[in-house]
Amino acid sequence: MLRIGVLTCSDTRSRGETEDTAGKALIALCEERGWMVAAYHVVPDDAEAIALAITEMCDVDQVDVLLSTGGTGLGPRDVCPEVTLSLAEREVPGIAEAIRAESLAKTRRAMLSRGVAVQRGKTLVVNFPGSEKGAREAFEIIADQLEHAAEMMAGGGHG
């Protein structure tokens, strides 16, 4: 069973001004697959807050996969990809490439997403768009690879 962390990066959601529908949708999608959501945080679009949440979920909660939503656009406070990369041991570029490639078939704005995927220890960290629709679509694009990725990071074979 995968242990999942969900991180929402949003000023308005962290202040309670708007509901975190994207993060809650990711939680529901993971639970539908029988995966355990071991950690969930909503933080502002702030590099320090994002770094603290990612570090806690990877290093303390020891989630297998951390799915972040929000902070991947071109806005001045969209810093999630930079923070994610700064905490990474190595990049996993095929995941972000697949999300953008398949998302482009639905919206041309997908090319503006800067989300990344990285490995930190035995945790795969993947940045999703901040909208519920974008997060759901990105999840569906990669969900069938997450268990295998976790097995590989834990030292398993290519099976």
CSV table of C-alpha atoms in Angstrom, one decimal:
chain,number,residue,atom,x,y,z
A,1,MET,CA,0.0,0.0,0.0
A,2,LEU,CA,1.4,3.4,-1.0
A,3,ARG,CA,1.8,6.0,1.6
A,4,ILE,CA,0.9,9.4,0.0
A,5,GLY,CA,1.5,13.0,1.0
A,6,VAL,CA,-0.6,15.8,-0.5
A,7,LEU,CA,0.6,19.3,-0.4
A,8,THR,CA,-1.4,22.3,-1.5
A,9,CYS,CA,0.5,25.5,-2.2
A,10,SER,CA,-1.8,28.5,-2.3
A,11,ASP,CA,-2.0,31.8,-0.5
A,12,THR,CA,-5.8,31.9,-0.6
A,13,ARG,CA,-6.4,28.3,0.4
A,14,SER,CA,-3.9,28.5,3.2
A,15,ARG,CA,-5.8,31.6,4.6
A,16,GLY,CA,-9.1,29.8,4.3
A,17,GLU,CA,-10.4,32.2,1.7
A,18,THR,CA,-11.1,29.5,-0.8
A,19,GLU,CA,-11.6,25.7,-0.4
A,20,ASP,CA,-8.8,23.4,-1.3
A,21,THR,CA,-10.7,21.3,-3.9
A,22,ALA,CA,-7.6,20.2,-5.7
A,23,GLY,CA,-5.9,18.7,-2.6
A,24,LYS,CA,-9.1,17.1,-1.5
A,25,ALA,CA,-9.6,15.6,-4.9
A,26,LEU,CA,-6.1,14.1,-4.9
A,27,ILE,CA,-6.8,12.6,-1.4
A,28,ALA,CA,-10.0,11.0,-2.7
A,29,LEU,CA,-8.4,9.7,-5.9
A,30,CYS,CA,-5.6,8.1,-3.8
A,31,GLU,CA,-8.0,6.5,-1.3
A,32,GLU,CA,-10.1,5.1,-4.2
A,33,ARG,CA,-7.0,3.2,-5.2
A,34,GLY,CA,-6.5,1.9,-1.7
A,35,TRP,CA,-3.5,4.1,-0.9
A,36,MET,CA,-3.1,5.6,2.5
A,37,VAL,CA,-2.9,9.4,2.7
A,38,ALA,CA,-0.4,9.7,5.5
A,39,ALA,CA,0.1,13.5,5.4
A,40,TYR,CA,-1.8,16.6,4.1
A,41,HIS,CA,-0.7,20.2,4.3
A,42,VAL,CA,-2.0,23.5,2.9
A,43,VAL,CA,0.7,26.1,2.9
A,44,PRO,CA,1.0,29.6,1.4
A,45,ASP,CA,3.0,30.3,-1.8
A,46,ASP,CA,6.1,30.8,0.3
A,47,ALA,CA,9.4,29.0,-0.4
A,48,GLU,CA,10.2,28.4,3.3
A,49,ALA,CA,6.7,27.0,4.1
A,50,ILE,CA,6.8,24.8,1.0
A,51,ALA,CA,10.3,23.5,1.8
A,52,LEU,CA,9.4,22.7,5.4
A,53,ALA,CA,6.3,20.8,4.3
A,54,ILE,CA,8.1,18.8,1.6
A,55,THR,CA,11.0,18.0,4.0
A,56,GLU,CA,8.6,16.9,6.7
A,57,MET,CA,6.5,14.7,4.5
A,58,CYS,CA,9.6,13.0,2.9
A,59,ASP,CA,11.9,12.8,5.8
A,60,VAL,CA,9.6,12.5,8.9
A,61,ASP,CA,6.3,11.1,7.5
A,62,GLN,CA,8.3,9.0,5.0
A,63,VAL,CA,5.6,9.0,2.3
A,64,ASP,CA,6.3,7.0,-0.8
A,65,VAL,CA,4.8,9.7,-3.1
A,66,LEU,CA,4.2,13.4,-2.4
A,67,LEU,CA,1.7,15.0,-4.8
A,68,SER,CA,1.8,18.8,-4.6
A,69,THR,CA,-0.8,21.0,-6.2
A,70,GLY,CA,-0.4,24.7,-7.0
A,71,GLY,CA,2.4,27.2,-7.4
A,72,THR,CA,3.5,25.9,-10.8
A,73,GLY,CA,2.5,28.7,-13.0
A,74,LEU,CA,4.1,32.0,-14.1
A,75,GLY,CA,2.9,34.2,-11.3
A,76,PRO,CA,5.4,36.0,-9.1
A,77,ARG,CA,4.6,33.8,-6.1
A,78,ASP,CA,4.6,30.5,-8.0
A,79,VAL,CA,7.8,28.9,-6.5
A,80,CYS,CA,6.9,25.3,-6.0
A,81,PRO,CA,9.1,23.9,-8.8
A,82,GLU,CA,12.1,25.8,-7.7
A,83,VAL,CA,11.7,24.7,-4.1
A,84,THR,CA,11.1,21.1,-5.2
A,85,LEU,CA,14.2,21.1,-7.3
A,86,SER,CA,16.3,22.6,-4.4
A,87,LEU,CA,15.3,19.6,-2.2
A,88,ALA,CA,15.8,16.9,-4.8
A,89,GLU,CA,18.5,14.3,-5.0
A,90,ARG,CA,17.6,13.7,-8.7
A,91,GLU,CA,15.1,14.7,-11.3
A,92,VAL,CA,12.5,12.3,-12.8
A,93,PRO,CA,11.8,14.4,-16.0
A,94,GLY,CA,9.6,11.9,-17.8
A,95,ILE,CA,6.8,12.3,-15.4
A,96,ALA,CA,6.5,16.1,-15.9
A,97,GLU,CA,7.0,15.7,-19.6
A,98,ALA,CA,4.2,13.1,-19.8
A,99,ILE,CA,1.8,15.4,-17.8
A,100,ARG,CA,2.5,18.4,-20.1
A,101,ALA,CA,2.3,16.3,-23.3
A,102,GLU,CA,-1.0,14.7,-22.5
A,103,SER,CA,-2.4,17.9,-21.0
A,104,LEU,CA,-1.7,19.8,-24.2
A,105,ALA,CA,-4.3,17.7,-25.9
A,106,LYS,CA,-6.9,19.2,-23.6
A,107,THR,CA,-5.6,22.8,-23.2
A,108,ARG,CA,-2.9,24.8,-24.9
A,109,ARG,CA,-2.2,26.4,-21.5
A,110,ALA,CA,-0.6,23.2,-20.3
A,111,MET,CA,2.6,24.5,-21.9
A,112,LEU,CA,2.7,27.2,-19.2
A,113,SER,CA,2.9,24.7,-16.4
A,114,ARG,CA,6.4,24.5,-14.8
A,115,GLY,CA,5.7,21.5,-12.6
A,116,VAL,CA,8.6,19.0,-12.0
A,117,ALA,CA,9.1,15.5,-10.6
A,118,VAL,CA,12.0,14.6,-8.4
A,119,GLN,CA,13.3,11.9,-6.0
A,120,ARG,CA,14.1,12.8,-2.5
A,121,GLY,CA,15.4,9.8,-0.6
A,122,LYS,CA,12.8,7.1,-1.1
A,123,THR,CA,10.0,9.6,-2.0
A,124,LEU,CA,8.8,10.6,-5.4
A,125,VAL,CA,7.7,14.3,-5.4
A,126,VAL,CA,5.4,15.4,-8.3
A,127,ASN,CA,4.1,18.9,-8.9
A,128,PHE,CA,0.6,19.2,-10.3
A,129,PRO,CA,-1.4,22.3,-11.4
A,130,GLY,CA,-3.4,24.1,-8.8
A,131,SER,CA,-6.9,23.7,-10.3
A,132,GLU,CA,-8.9,20.7,-9.3
A,133,LYS,CA,-9.4,19.8,-13.0
A,134,GLY,CA,-5.7,20.1,-13.7
A,135,ALA,CA,-4.7,18.1,-10.6
A,136,ARG,CA,-7.2,15.3,-11.4
A,137,GLU,CA,-6.1,15.1,-15.0
A,138,ALA,CA,-2.4,15.0,-14.1
A,139,PHE,CA,-3.1,12.3,-11.5
A,140,GLU,CA,-4.8,10.1,-14.0
A,141,ILE,CA,-1.9,10.5,-16.4
A,142,ILE,CA,0.7,9.1,-14.0
A,143,ALA,CA,-1.2,7.1,-11.3
A,144,ASP,CA,-0.6,3.8,-12.9
A,145,GLN,CA,3.2,4.3,-12.6
A,146,LEU,CA,3.3,5.3,-8.9
A,147,GLU,CA,3.4,1.9,-7.3
A,148,HIS,CA,6.2,0.8,-9.6
A,149,ALA,CA,8.1,4.0,-9.0
A,150,ALA,CA,7.9,3.4,-5.2
A,151,GLU,CA,9.0,-0.2,-5.6
A,152,MET,CA,12.0,1.0,-7.6
A,153,MET,CA,13.0,3.6,-5.1
A,154,ALA,CA,12.8,1.0,-2.3
A,155,GLY,CA,15.3,-1.1,-4.2
A,156,GLY,CA,13.0,-3.4,-6.1
A,157,GLY,CA,13.6,-4.6,-9.6
A,158,HIS,CA,12.1,-3.6,-12.9
A,159,GLY,CA,9.6,-6.4,-12.9
